[in-house]
């Protein structure tokens, strides 16, 4: 992405073509995706040269959206969209509630045990359907995914760049 792309965040991506007329199946990546993927909305791609797409029609489909874009017609054009990601301005995100963080807020945080022992650093966040996971890398290069749930991650202090975890035995061995 370009440097201006850093001001944009993923909103959803094209999973596949749907039918022969140019519709695509889009997976929303935001909690408020149903409010963003609506008729008349305009979306930008995350490509180096962002393209603009206007939603002509949309309907729900098995947790995703079947979207008709003004700019796409025919199965071949829809197939070519597979994997394309749509973005929104970072400033257009919803307000967070207490106990919520954006993934980029926790990446880079130091991870320590409940007794203060250094474990590693958060190198990523995996967004899941039932729960998210933080990817933790130890100083010696071991990686593990920790479910981002209160029982295992009792304290998140993004201001001080520190996350306390209570891990099961052997996760990083």
Short mmCIF file of N, CA and C in Angstrom, two decimals:
data_model
loop_
_atom_site.label_atom_id
_atom_site.label_comp_id
_atom_site.label_asym_id
_atom_site.label_seq_id
_atom_site.Cartn_x
_atom_site.Cartn_y
_atom_site.Cartn_z
N UNK A 1 0.83 -1.20 0.00
CA UNK A 1 0.00 0.00 0.00
C UNK A 1 0.87 1.25 0.00
N UNK A 2 0.33 2.30 -0.48
CA UNK A 2 1.03 3.57 -0.47
C UNK A 2 0.96 4.17 0.92
N UNK A 3 1.73 5.22 1.16
CA UNK A 3 1.71 5.84 2.47
C UNK A 3 0.33 6.37 2.81
N UNK A 4 -0.42 6.83 1.81
CA UNK A 4 -1.78 7.28 2.08
C UNK A 4 -2.67 6.11 2.47
N UNK A 5 -2.26 4.88 2.08
CA UNK A 5 -3.02 3.69 2.45
C UNK A 5 -2.98 3.43 3.94
N UNK A 6 -2.00 4.01 4.64
CA UNK A 6 -1.92 3.83 6.08
C UNK A 6 -3.07 4.52 6.79
N UNK A 7 -3.72 5.45 6.12
CA UNK A 7 -4.87 6.13 6.70
C UNK A 7 -6.16 5.37 6.45
N UNK A 8 -6.06 4.21 5.81
CA UNK A 8 -7.22 3.42 5.46
C UNK A 8 -7.11 2.06 6.13
N UNK A 9 -8.26 1.48 6.45
CA UNK A 9 -8.28 0.16 7.08
C UNK A 9 -9.19 -0.77 6.28
N UNK A 10 -8.95 -2.08 6.38
CA UNK A 10 -9.78 -3.04 5.64
C UNK A 10 -11.23 -3.03 6.12
N UNK A 11 -12.15 -3.06 5.16
CA UNK A 11 -13.58 -3.13 5.47
C UNK A 11 -14.17 -4.45 5.01
N UNK A 12 -13.56 -5.07 4.01
CA UNK A 12 -14.05 -6.34 3.47
C UNK A 12 -13.25 -6.72 2.25
N UNK A 13 -13.48 -7.94 1.78
CA UNK A 13 -12.75 -8.40 0.60
C UNK A 13 -13.64 -9.31 -0.23
N UNK A 14 -13.31 -9.41 -1.52
CA UNK A 14 -14.07 -10.25 -2.45
C UNK A 14 -13.59 -11.69 -2.28
N UNK A 15 -14.52 -12.57 -1.95
CA UNK A 15 -14.20 -13.98 -1.80
C UNK A 15 -14.22 -14.70 -3.15
N UNK A 16 -15.26 -14.38 -3.96
CA UNK A 16 -15.41 -15.08 -5.23
C UNK A 16 -16.51 -14.42 -6.04
N UNK A 17 -16.60 -14.84 -7.31
CA UNK A 17 -17.70 -14.40 -8.17
C UNK A 17 -18.96 -15.16 -7.78
N UNK A 18 -20.11 -14.58 -8.11
CA UNK A 18 -21.38 -15.24 -7.83
C UNK A 18 -22.27 -15.09 -9.07
N UNK A 19 -22.56 -16.19 -9.72
CA UNK A 19 -23.42 -16.13 -10.90
C UNK A 19 -22.66 -15.67 -12.13
N UNK A 20 -23.42 -15.34 -13.18
CA UNK A 20 -22.81 -14.99 -14.47
C UNK A 20 -22.88 -13.50 -14.81
N UNK A 21 -23.57 -12.72 -13.98
CA UNK A 21 -23.80 -11.32 -14.32
C UNK A 21 -22.79 -10.34 -13.75
N UNK A 22 -21.84 -10.82 -12.94
CA UNK A 22 -20.82 -9.92 -12.40
C UNK A 22 -20.94 -9.65 -10.92
N UNK A 23 -21.85 -10.35 -10.24
CA UNK A 23 -21.95 -10.18 -8.79
C UNK A 23 -20.76 -10.86 -8.12
N UNK A 24 -20.41 -10.37 -6.93
CA UNK A 24 -19.32 -10.96 -6.15
C UNK A 24 -19.79 -11.21 -4.73
N UNK A 25 -19.16 -12.19 -4.09
CA UNK A 25 -19.42 -12.45 -2.67
C UNK A 25 -18.34 -11.71 -1.89
N UNK A 26 -18.79 -10.83 -0.98
CA UNK A 26 -17.88 -10.01 -0.19
C UNK A 26 -18.00 -10.42 1.27
N UNK A 27 -16.87 -10.62 1.91
CA UNK A 27 -16.82 -10.90 3.35
C UNK A 27 -16.51 -9.59 4.05
N UNK A 28 -17.43 -9.14 4.90
CA UNK A 28 -17.19 -7.93 5.68
C UNK A 28 -16.19 -8.20 6.78
N UNK A 29 -15.35 -7.22 7.08
CA UNK A 29 -14.31 -7.39 8.09
C UNK A 29 -14.51 -6.46 9.28
N UNK A 30 -15.59 -5.75 9.30
CA UNK A 30 -15.88 -4.83 10.39
C UNK A 30 -17.17 -5.25 11.08
N UNK A 31 -17.26 -4.94 12.35
CA UNK A 31 -18.46 -5.28 13.10
C UNK A 31 -19.70 -4.61 12.50
N UNK A 32 -19.51 -3.43 11.94
CA UNK A 32 -20.64 -2.70 11.35
C UNK A 32 -20.68 -2.84 9.83
N UNK A 33 -20.21 -3.97 9.31
CA UNK A 33 -20.15 -4.19 7.86
C UNK A 33 -21.51 -4.01 7.19
N UNK A 34 -22.57 -4.44 7.83
CA UNK A 34 -23.91 -4.32 7.23
C UNK A 34 -24.31 -2.86 7.03
N UNK A 35 -23.72 -1.96 7.77
CA UNK A 35 -24.00 -0.53 7.61
C UNK A 35 -23.11 0.10 6.54
N UNK A 36 -22.05 -0.60 6.14
CA UNK A 36 -21.10 -0.07 5.17
C UNK A 36 -21.34 -0.60 3.76
N UNK A 37 -21.75 -1.87 3.69
CA UNK A 37 -22.03 -2.48 2.38
C UNK A 37 -23.51 -2.32 2.10
N UNK A 38 -23.84 -1.11 1.64
CA UNK A 38 -25.24 -0.76 1.36
C UNK A 38 -25.33 -0.15 -0.04
N UNK A 39 -26.52 -0.22 -0.60
CA UNK A 39 -26.76 0.35 -1.92
C UNK A 39 -26.36 1.82 -1.95
N UNK A 40 -25.59 2.20 -2.98
CA UNK A 40 -25.16 3.58 -3.14
C UNK A 40 -23.82 3.91 -2.50
N UNK A 41 -23.32 3.03 -1.63
CA UNK A 41 -22.03 3.28 -0.98
C UNK A 41 -20.90 3.19 -2.01
N UNK A 42 -19.88 3.98 -1.81
CA UNK A 42 -18.69 3.95 -2.66
C UNK A 42 -17.52 3.46 -1.82
N UNK A 43 -16.79 2.49 -2.37
CA UNK A 43 -15.66 1.89 -1.66
C UNK A 43 -14.39 2.03 -2.48
N UNK A 44 -13.26 2.15 -1.80
CA UNK A 44 -11.96 2.18 -2.46
C UNK A 44 -11.24 0.87 -2.19
N UNK A 45 -10.43 0.43 -3.15
CA UNK A 45 -9.64 -0.78 -2.97
C UNK A 45 -8.33 -0.43 -2.26
N UNK A 46 -7.63 -1.45 -1.79
CA UNK A 46 -6.35 -1.24 -1.11
C UNK A 46 -5.16 -1.33 -2.06
N UNK A 47 -5.42 -1.31 -3.33
CA UNK A 47 -4.36 -1.44 -4.33
C UNK A 47 -3.47 -0.19 -4.36
N UNK A 48 -2.26 -0.33 -4.92
CA UNK A 48 -1.34 0.80 -5.03
C UNK A 48 -1.99 1.97 -5.74
N UNK A 49 -2.77 1.65 -6.76
CA UNK A 49 -3.58 2.66 -7.46
C UNK A 49 -5.04 2.34 -7.12
N UNK A 50 -5.56 2.87 -6.00
CA UNK A 50 -6.91 2.50 -5.56
C UNK A 50 -7.97 2.75 -6.63
N UNK A 51 -8.87 1.77 -6.74
CA UNK A 51 -10.02 1.92 -7.63
C UNK A 51 -11.25 2.17 -6.78
N UNK A 52 -12.21 2.88 -7.38
CA UNK A 52 -13.45 3.22 -6.69
C UNK A 52 -14.58 2.37 -7.26
N UNK A 53 -15.37 1.79 -6.36
CA UNK A 53 -16.51 0.96 -6.76
C UNK A 53 -17.77 1.43 -6.04
N UNK A 54 -18.85 1.53 -6.82
CA UNK A 54 -20.14 1.93 -6.24
C UNK A 54 -21.05 0.71 -6.18
N UNK A 55 -21.68 0.52 -5.02
CA UNK A 55 -22.58 -0.61 -4.83
C UNK A 55 -23.93 -0.28 -5.45
N UNK A 56 -24.32 -1.10 -6.43
CA UNK A 56 -25.62 -0.93 -7.09
C UNK A 56 -26.71 -1.68 -6.33
N UNK A 57 -26.37 -2.88 -5.85
CA UNK A 57 -27.33 -3.69 -5.09
C UNK A 57 -26.54 -4.60 -4.15
N UNK A 58 -27.17 -4.98 -3.07
CA UNK A 58 -26.51 -5.86 -2.10
C UNK A 58 -27.57 -6.65 -1.35
N UNK A 59 -27.22 -7.90 -1.02
CA UNK A 59 -28.10 -8.72 -0.17
C UNK A 59 -27.23 -9.66 0.63
N UNK A 60 -27.73 -10.06 1.78
CA UNK A 60 -27.00 -10.99 2.64
C UNK A 60 -26.98 -12.38 2.05
N UNK A 61 -25.90 -13.12 2.36
CA UNK A 61 -25.78 -14.49 1.86
C UNK A 61 -24.83 -15.27 2.77
N UNK A 62 -25.39 -16.12 3.63
CA UNK A 62 -24.62 -17.01 4.50
C UNK A 62 -23.53 -16.27 5.27
N UNK A 63 -23.88 -15.14 5.86
CA UNK A 63 -22.93 -14.36 6.65
C UNK A 63 -22.08 -13.40 5.83
N UNK A 64 -22.16 -13.48 4.52
CA UNK A 64 -21.43 -12.57 3.64
C UNK A 64 -22.44 -11.67 2.93
N UNK A 65 -21.96 -10.98 1.91
CA UNK A 65 -22.82 -10.12 1.10
C UNK A 65 -22.64 -10.49 -0.37
N UNK A 66 -23.73 -10.56 -1.11
CA UNK A 66 -23.65 -10.65 -2.56
C UNK A 66 -23.82 -9.23 -3.05
N UNK A 67 -22.79 -8.74 -3.73
CA UNK A 67 -22.76 -7.33 -4.11
C UNK A 67 -22.71 -7.20 -5.63
N UNK A 68 -23.54 -6.29 -6.13
CA UNK A 68 -23.49 -5.89 -7.53
C UNK A 68 -22.87 -4.51 -7.56
N UNK A 69 -21.71 -4.40 -8.22
CA UNK A 69 -21.06 -3.10 -8.36
C UNK A 69 -21.36 -2.54 -9.73
N UNK A 70 -21.56 -1.23 -9.80
CA UNK A 70 -21.82 -0.55 -11.07
C UNK A 70 -20.71 -0.86 -12.08
N UNK A 71 -19.47 -0.93 -11.61
CA UNK A 71 -18.29 -1.04 -12.47
C UNK A 71 -17.98 -2.47 -12.93
N UNK A 72 -18.69 -3.46 -12.45
CA UNK A 72 -18.39 -4.86 -12.80
C UNK A 72 -19.55 -5.47 -13.56
N UNK A 73 -19.25 -6.01 -14.74
CA UNK A 73 -20.29 -6.73 -15.47
C UNK A 73 -19.67 -8.00 -16.05
N UNK A 74 -20.34 -9.10 -15.84
CA UNK A 74 -19.89 -10.38 -16.38
C UNK A 74 -19.05 -11.18 -15.41
N UNK A 75 -19.09 -12.47 -15.61
CA UNK A 75 -18.39 -13.41 -14.73
C UNK A 75 -16.88 -13.21 -14.74
N UNK A 76 -16.29 -12.97 -15.91
CA UNK A 76 -14.83 -12.79 -15.98
C UNK A 76 -14.37 -11.60 -15.15
N UNK A 77 -15.07 -10.49 -15.25
CA UNK A 77 -14.71 -9.30 -14.47
C UNK A 77 -14.87 -9.57 -12.98
N UNK A 78 -15.91 -10.32 -12.61
CA UNK A 78 -16.13 -10.66 -11.20
C UNK A 78 -15.03 -11.60 -10.70
N UNK A 79 -14.65 -12.59 -11.52
CA UNK A 79 -13.55 -13.51 -11.15
C UNK A 79 -12.25 -12.75 -10.91
N UNK A 80 -12.01 -11.72 -11.70
CA UNK A 80 -10.78 -10.94 -11.57
C UNK A 80 -10.73 -10.14 -10.26
N UNK A 81 -11.86 -10.01 -9.60
CA UNK A 81 -11.93 -9.26 -8.34
C UNK A 81 -11.57 -10.11 -7.12
N UNK A 82 -11.45 -11.42 -7.30
CA UNK A 82 -11.17 -12.31 -6.17
C UNK A 82 -9.96 -11.80 -5.38
N UNK A 83 -10.14 -11.65 -4.06
CA UNK A 83 -9.07 -11.22 -3.18
C UNK A 83 -8.91 -9.72 -3.05
N UNK A 84 -9.59 -8.94 -3.88
CA UNK A 84 -9.49 -7.48 -3.78
C UNK A 84 -10.10 -7.04 -2.46
N UNK A 85 -9.40 -6.18 -1.77
CA UNK A 85 -9.85 -5.70 -0.47
C UNK A 85 -10.37 -4.28 -0.59
N UNK A 86 -11.47 -4.00 0.11
CA UNK A 86 -12.04 -2.65 0.16
C UNK A 86 -11.66 -2.02 1.48
N UNK A 87 -11.46 -0.71 1.45
CA UNK A 87 -11.02 -0.01 2.65
C UNK A 87 -11.91 1.19 2.95
N UNK A 88 -11.79 1.65 4.19
CA UNK A 88 -12.45 2.89 4.61
C UNK A 88 -11.40 3.76 5.27
N UNK A 89 -11.68 5.04 5.38
CA UNK A 89 -10.79 5.93 6.11
C UNK A 89 -10.74 5.50 7.57
N UNK A 90 -9.56 5.51 8.14
CA UNK A 90 -9.37 5.16 9.54
C UNK A 90 -10.29 6.02 10.43
N UNK A 91 -10.48 7.27 10.05
CA UNK A 91 -11.30 8.18 10.85
C UNK A 91 -12.79 7.83 10.78
N UNK A 92 -13.19 6.96 9.84
CA UNK A 92 -14.60 6.57 9.70
C UNK A 92 -14.98 5.36 10.54
N UNK A 93 -14.04 4.87 11.35
CA UNK A 93 -14.36 3.71 12.19
C UNK A 93 -15.35 4.09 13.28
N UNK A 94 -16.03 3.10 13.77
CA UNK A 94 -16.97 3.31 14.87
C UNK A 94 -16.21 3.63 16.15
N UNK A 95 -16.89 4.21 17.10
CA UNK A 95 -16.29 4.47 18.42
C UNK A 95 -16.14 3.14 19.16
N UNK A 96 -15.01 2.96 19.79
CA UNK A 96 -14.78 1.74 20.55
C UNK A 96 -15.44 1.82 21.92
N UNK A 97 -15.87 0.68 22.39
CA UNK A 97 -16.41 0.59 23.74
C UNK A 97 -15.28 0.21 24.68
N UNK A 98 -15.50 0.32 25.98
CA UNK A 98 -14.49 -0.06 26.97
C UNK A 98 -14.10 -1.52 26.74
N UNK A 99 -12.82 -1.81 26.83
CA UNK A 99 -12.35 -3.18 26.65
C UNK A 99 -12.18 -3.59 25.20
N UNK A 100 -12.24 -2.64 24.26
CA UNK A 100 -12.03 -2.93 22.84
C UNK A 100 -10.80 -2.17 22.36
N UNK A 101 -10.07 -2.79 21.41
CA UNK A 101 -8.89 -2.17 20.83
C UNK A 101 -8.85 -2.51 19.36
N UNK A 102 -8.26 -1.63 18.58
CA UNK A 102 -8.01 -1.93 17.18
C UNK A 102 -6.78 -2.82 17.11
N UNK A 103 -6.72 -3.73 16.14
CA UNK A 103 -5.56 -4.62 16.03
C UNK A 103 -4.22 -3.88 16.03
N UNK A 104 -4.15 -2.77 15.29
CA UNK A 104 -2.88 -2.06 15.23
C UNK A 104 -2.49 -1.43 16.57
N UNK A 105 -3.45 -1.29 17.49
CA UNK A 105 -3.14 -0.75 18.81
C UNK A 105 -2.38 -1.76 19.67
N UNK A 106 -2.60 -3.05 19.46
CA UNK A 106 -1.94 -4.06 20.30
C UNK A 106 -0.67 -4.63 19.67
N UNK A 107 -0.54 -4.52 18.35
CA UNK A 107 0.69 -5.00 17.70
C UNK A 107 1.86 -4.17 18.21
N UNK A 108 2.90 -4.86 18.64
CA UNK A 108 4.08 -4.20 19.18
C UNK A 108 4.08 -4.11 20.70
N UNK A 109 2.97 -4.45 21.33
CA UNK A 109 2.92 -4.43 22.79
C UNK A 109 3.77 -5.56 23.37
N UNK A 110 4.44 -5.28 24.48
CA UNK A 110 5.17 -6.31 25.20
C UNK A 110 4.16 -7.23 25.87
N UNK A 111 4.47 -8.53 25.90
CA UNK A 111 3.60 -9.51 26.54
C UNK A 111 4.34 -10.06 27.74
N UNK A 112 3.68 -9.99 28.90
CA UNK A 112 4.27 -10.48 30.14
C UNK A 112 3.30 -11.41 30.83
N UNK A 113 3.85 -12.30 31.70
CA UNK A 113 3.01 -13.20 32.48
C UNK A 113 2.40 -12.43 33.64
N UNK A 114 1.47 -13.06 34.33
CA UNK A 114 0.81 -12.43 35.48
C UNK A 114 1.81 -12.03 36.56
N UNK A 115 2.93 -12.76 36.67
CA UNK A 115 3.95 -12.42 37.67
C UNK A 115 5.02 -11.48 37.12
N UNK A 116 4.80 -10.93 35.91
CA UNK A 116 5.69 -9.92 35.35
C UNK A 116 6.83 -10.45 34.50
N UNK A 117 6.90 -11.76 34.27
CA UNK A 117 7.98 -12.33 33.45
C UNK A 117 7.74 -12.01 31.98
N UNK A 118 8.79 -11.50 31.31
CA UNK A 118 8.69 -11.16 29.89
C UNK A 118 8.49 -12.43 29.07
N UNK A 119 7.51 -12.40 28.17
CA UNK A 119 7.23 -13.55 27.30
C UNK A 119 7.59 -13.24 25.86
N UNK A 120 7.25 -12.05 25.39
CA UNK A 120 7.53 -11.70 24.01
C UNK A 120 6.81 -10.43 23.61
N UNK A 121 6.43 -10.39 22.34
CA UNK A 121 5.79 -9.21 21.77
C UNK A 121 4.66 -9.63 20.84
N UNK A 122 3.60 -8.83 20.80
CA UNK A 122 2.50 -9.09 19.88
C UNK A 122 2.97 -8.69 18.48
N UNK A 123 2.94 -9.66 17.55
CA UNK A 123 3.37 -9.38 16.17
C UNK A 123 2.20 -9.34 15.20
N UNK A 124 1.01 -9.70 15.68
CA UNK A 124 -0.16 -9.68 14.80
C UNK A 124 -1.41 -10.03 15.56
N UNK A 125 -2.53 -9.86 14.89
CA UNK A 125 -3.84 -10.23 15.42
C UNK A 125 -4.56 -11.03 14.36
N UNK A 126 -5.05 -12.20 14.74
CA UNK A 126 -5.82 -13.04 13.82
C UNK A 126 -7.29 -12.85 14.19
N UNK A 127 -8.07 -12.36 13.24
CA UNK A 127 -9.48 -12.14 13.49
C UNK A 127 -10.23 -13.43 13.21
N UNK A 128 -10.95 -13.90 14.20
CA UNK A 128 -11.70 -15.15 14.06
C UNK A 128 -13.19 -14.91 14.14
N UNK A 129 -13.96 -15.91 13.75
CA UNK A 129 -15.40 -15.77 13.80
C UNK A 129 -15.93 -15.88 15.22
N UNK A 130 -15.32 -16.73 16.05
CA UNK A 130 -15.79 -16.86 17.42
C UNK A 130 -14.93 -16.09 18.40
N UNK A 131 -13.64 -15.92 18.08
CA UNK A 131 -12.76 -15.13 18.94
C UNK A 131 -11.53 -14.72 18.14
N UNK A 132 -10.94 -13.62 18.56
CA UNK A 132 -9.70 -13.18 17.94
C UNK A 132 -8.54 -13.78 18.72
N UNK A 133 -7.37 -13.78 18.11
CA UNK A 133 -6.16 -14.30 18.76
C UNK A 133 -5.02 -13.31 18.53
N UNK A 134 -4.21 -13.12 19.56
CA UNK A 134 -3.01 -12.31 19.38
C UNK A 134 -1.86 -13.26 19.06
N UNK A 135 -1.04 -12.87 18.12
CA UNK A 135 0.14 -13.65 17.75
C UNK A 135 1.30 -13.09 18.57
N UNK A 136 1.90 -13.98 19.38
CA UNK A 136 2.99 -13.57 20.26
C UNK A 136 4.26 -14.26 19.80
N UNK A 137 5.34 -13.47 19.66
CA UNK A 137 6.63 -14.03 19.31
C UNK A 137 7.59 -13.81 20.49
N UNK A 138 8.26 -14.89 20.90
CA UNK A 138 9.22 -14.81 22.00
C UNK A 138 10.55 -14.29 21.46
N UNK A 139 11.44 -13.85 22.35
CA UNK A 139 12.75 -13.35 21.90
C UNK A 139 13.56 -14.39 21.12
N UNK A 140 13.33 -15.70 21.39
CA UNK A 140 14.07 -16.72 20.66
C UNK A 140 13.34 -17.21 19.41
N UNK A 141 12.30 -16.48 18.99
CA UNK A 141 11.65 -16.75 17.72
C UNK A 141 10.48 -17.70 17.73
N UNK A 142 10.10 -18.23 18.90
CA UNK A 142 8.92 -19.10 18.95
C UNK A 142 7.68 -18.23 18.81
N UNK A 143 6.67 -18.78 18.11
CA UNK A 143 5.42 -18.05 17.91
C UNK A 143 4.26 -18.87 18.43
N UNK A 144 3.27 -18.19 18.95
CA UNK A 144 2.06 -18.84 19.39
C UNK A 144 0.90 -17.88 19.28
N UNK A 145 -0.30 -18.46 19.17
CA UNK A 145 -1.50 -17.64 19.12
C UNK A 145 -2.24 -17.80 20.43
N UNK A 146 -2.56 -16.68 21.04
CA UNK A 146 -3.26 -16.68 22.33
C UNK A 146 -4.67 -16.16 22.10
N UNK A 147 -5.69 -16.96 22.43
CA UNK A 147 -7.07 -16.45 22.30
C UNK A 147 -7.22 -15.15 23.08
N UNK A 148 -7.76 -14.16 22.43
CA UNK A 148 -7.90 -12.82 23.02
C UNK A 148 -9.18 -12.79 23.87
N UNK A 149 -9.16 -13.56 24.94
CA UNK A 149 -10.29 -13.65 25.86
C UNK A 149 -9.81 -13.29 27.26
N UNK A 150 -10.72 -12.79 28.09
CA UNK A 150 -10.37 -12.33 29.42
C UNK A 150 -9.66 -13.33 30.30
N UNK A 151 -10.00 -14.60 30.19
CA UNK A 151 -9.37 -15.61 31.03
C UNK A 151 -7.88 -15.76 30.72
N UNK A 152 -7.50 -15.58 29.47
CA UNK A 152 -6.09 -15.73 29.07
C UNK A 152 -5.36 -14.40 28.92
N UNK A 153 -6.12 -13.34 28.70
CA UNK A 153 -5.54 -12.00 28.53
C UNK A 153 -6.27 -11.06 29.50
N UNK A 154 -5.89 -11.13 30.79
CA UNK A 154 -6.64 -10.36 31.79
C UNK A 154 -6.37 -8.86 31.79
N UNK A 155 -5.27 -8.42 31.16
CA UNK A 155 -4.95 -7.00 31.20
C UNK A 155 -4.35 -6.53 29.88
N UNK A 156 -4.92 -5.46 29.32
CA UNK A 156 -4.39 -4.84 28.11
C UNK A 156 -4.21 -3.36 28.42
N UNK A 157 -2.97 -2.90 28.31
CA UNK A 157 -2.64 -1.51 28.57
C UNK A 157 -1.93 -0.95 27.34
N UNK A 158 -2.72 -0.53 26.34
CA UNK A 158 -2.11 -0.06 25.09
C UNK A 158 -1.34 1.24 25.30
N UNK A 159 -1.76 2.04 26.24
CA UNK A 159 -1.07 3.30 26.51
C UNK A 159 0.38 3.05 26.92
N UNK A 160 0.59 2.02 27.75
CA UNK A 160 1.94 1.67 28.20
C UNK A 160 2.54 0.53 27.39
N UNK A 161 1.83 0.10 26.30
CA UNK A 161 2.32 -0.92 25.37
C UNK A 161 2.63 -2.24 26.07
N UNK A 162 1.70 -2.70 26.95
CA UNK A 162 1.92 -3.89 27.77
C UNK A 162 0.63 -4.71 27.86
N UNK A 163 0.79 -6.02 27.65
CA UNK A 163 -0.34 -6.95 27.76
C UNK A 163 0.05 -8.07 28.72
N UNK A 164 -0.81 -8.33 29.68
CA UNK A 164 -0.58 -9.41 30.64
C UNK A 164 -1.38 -10.61 30.19
N UNK A 165 -0.72 -11.80 30.17
CA UNK A 165 -1.39 -13.04 29.77
C UNK A 165 -1.25 -14.08 30.87
N UNK A 166 -2.20 -14.97 30.93
CA UNK A 166 -2.18 -16.11 31.84
C UNK A 166 -2.29 -17.36 30.95
N UNK A 167 -1.12 -17.88 30.54
CA UNK A 167 -1.07 -18.91 29.51
C UNK A 167 -1.10 -20.32 30.08
N UNK A 168 -1.67 -21.24 29.32
CA UNK A 168 -1.58 -22.65 29.72
C UNK A 168 -0.15 -23.15 29.56
N UNK A 169 0.21 -24.16 30.32
CA UNK A 169 1.55 -24.73 30.25
C UNK A 169 1.90 -25.17 28.82
N UNK A 170 3.13 -24.91 28.43
CA UNK A 170 3.65 -25.45 27.17
C UNK A 170 3.28 -24.71 25.90
N UNK A 171 2.60 -23.59 25.97
CA UNK A 171 2.20 -22.90 24.74
C UNK A 171 3.39 -22.49 23.89
N UNK A 172 4.46 -22.05 24.52
CA UNK A 172 5.62 -21.59 23.77
C UNK A 172 6.82 -22.54 23.89
N UNK A 173 6.57 -23.80 24.06
CA UNK A 173 7.67 -24.77 24.17
C UNK A 173 7.75 -25.63 22.95
#
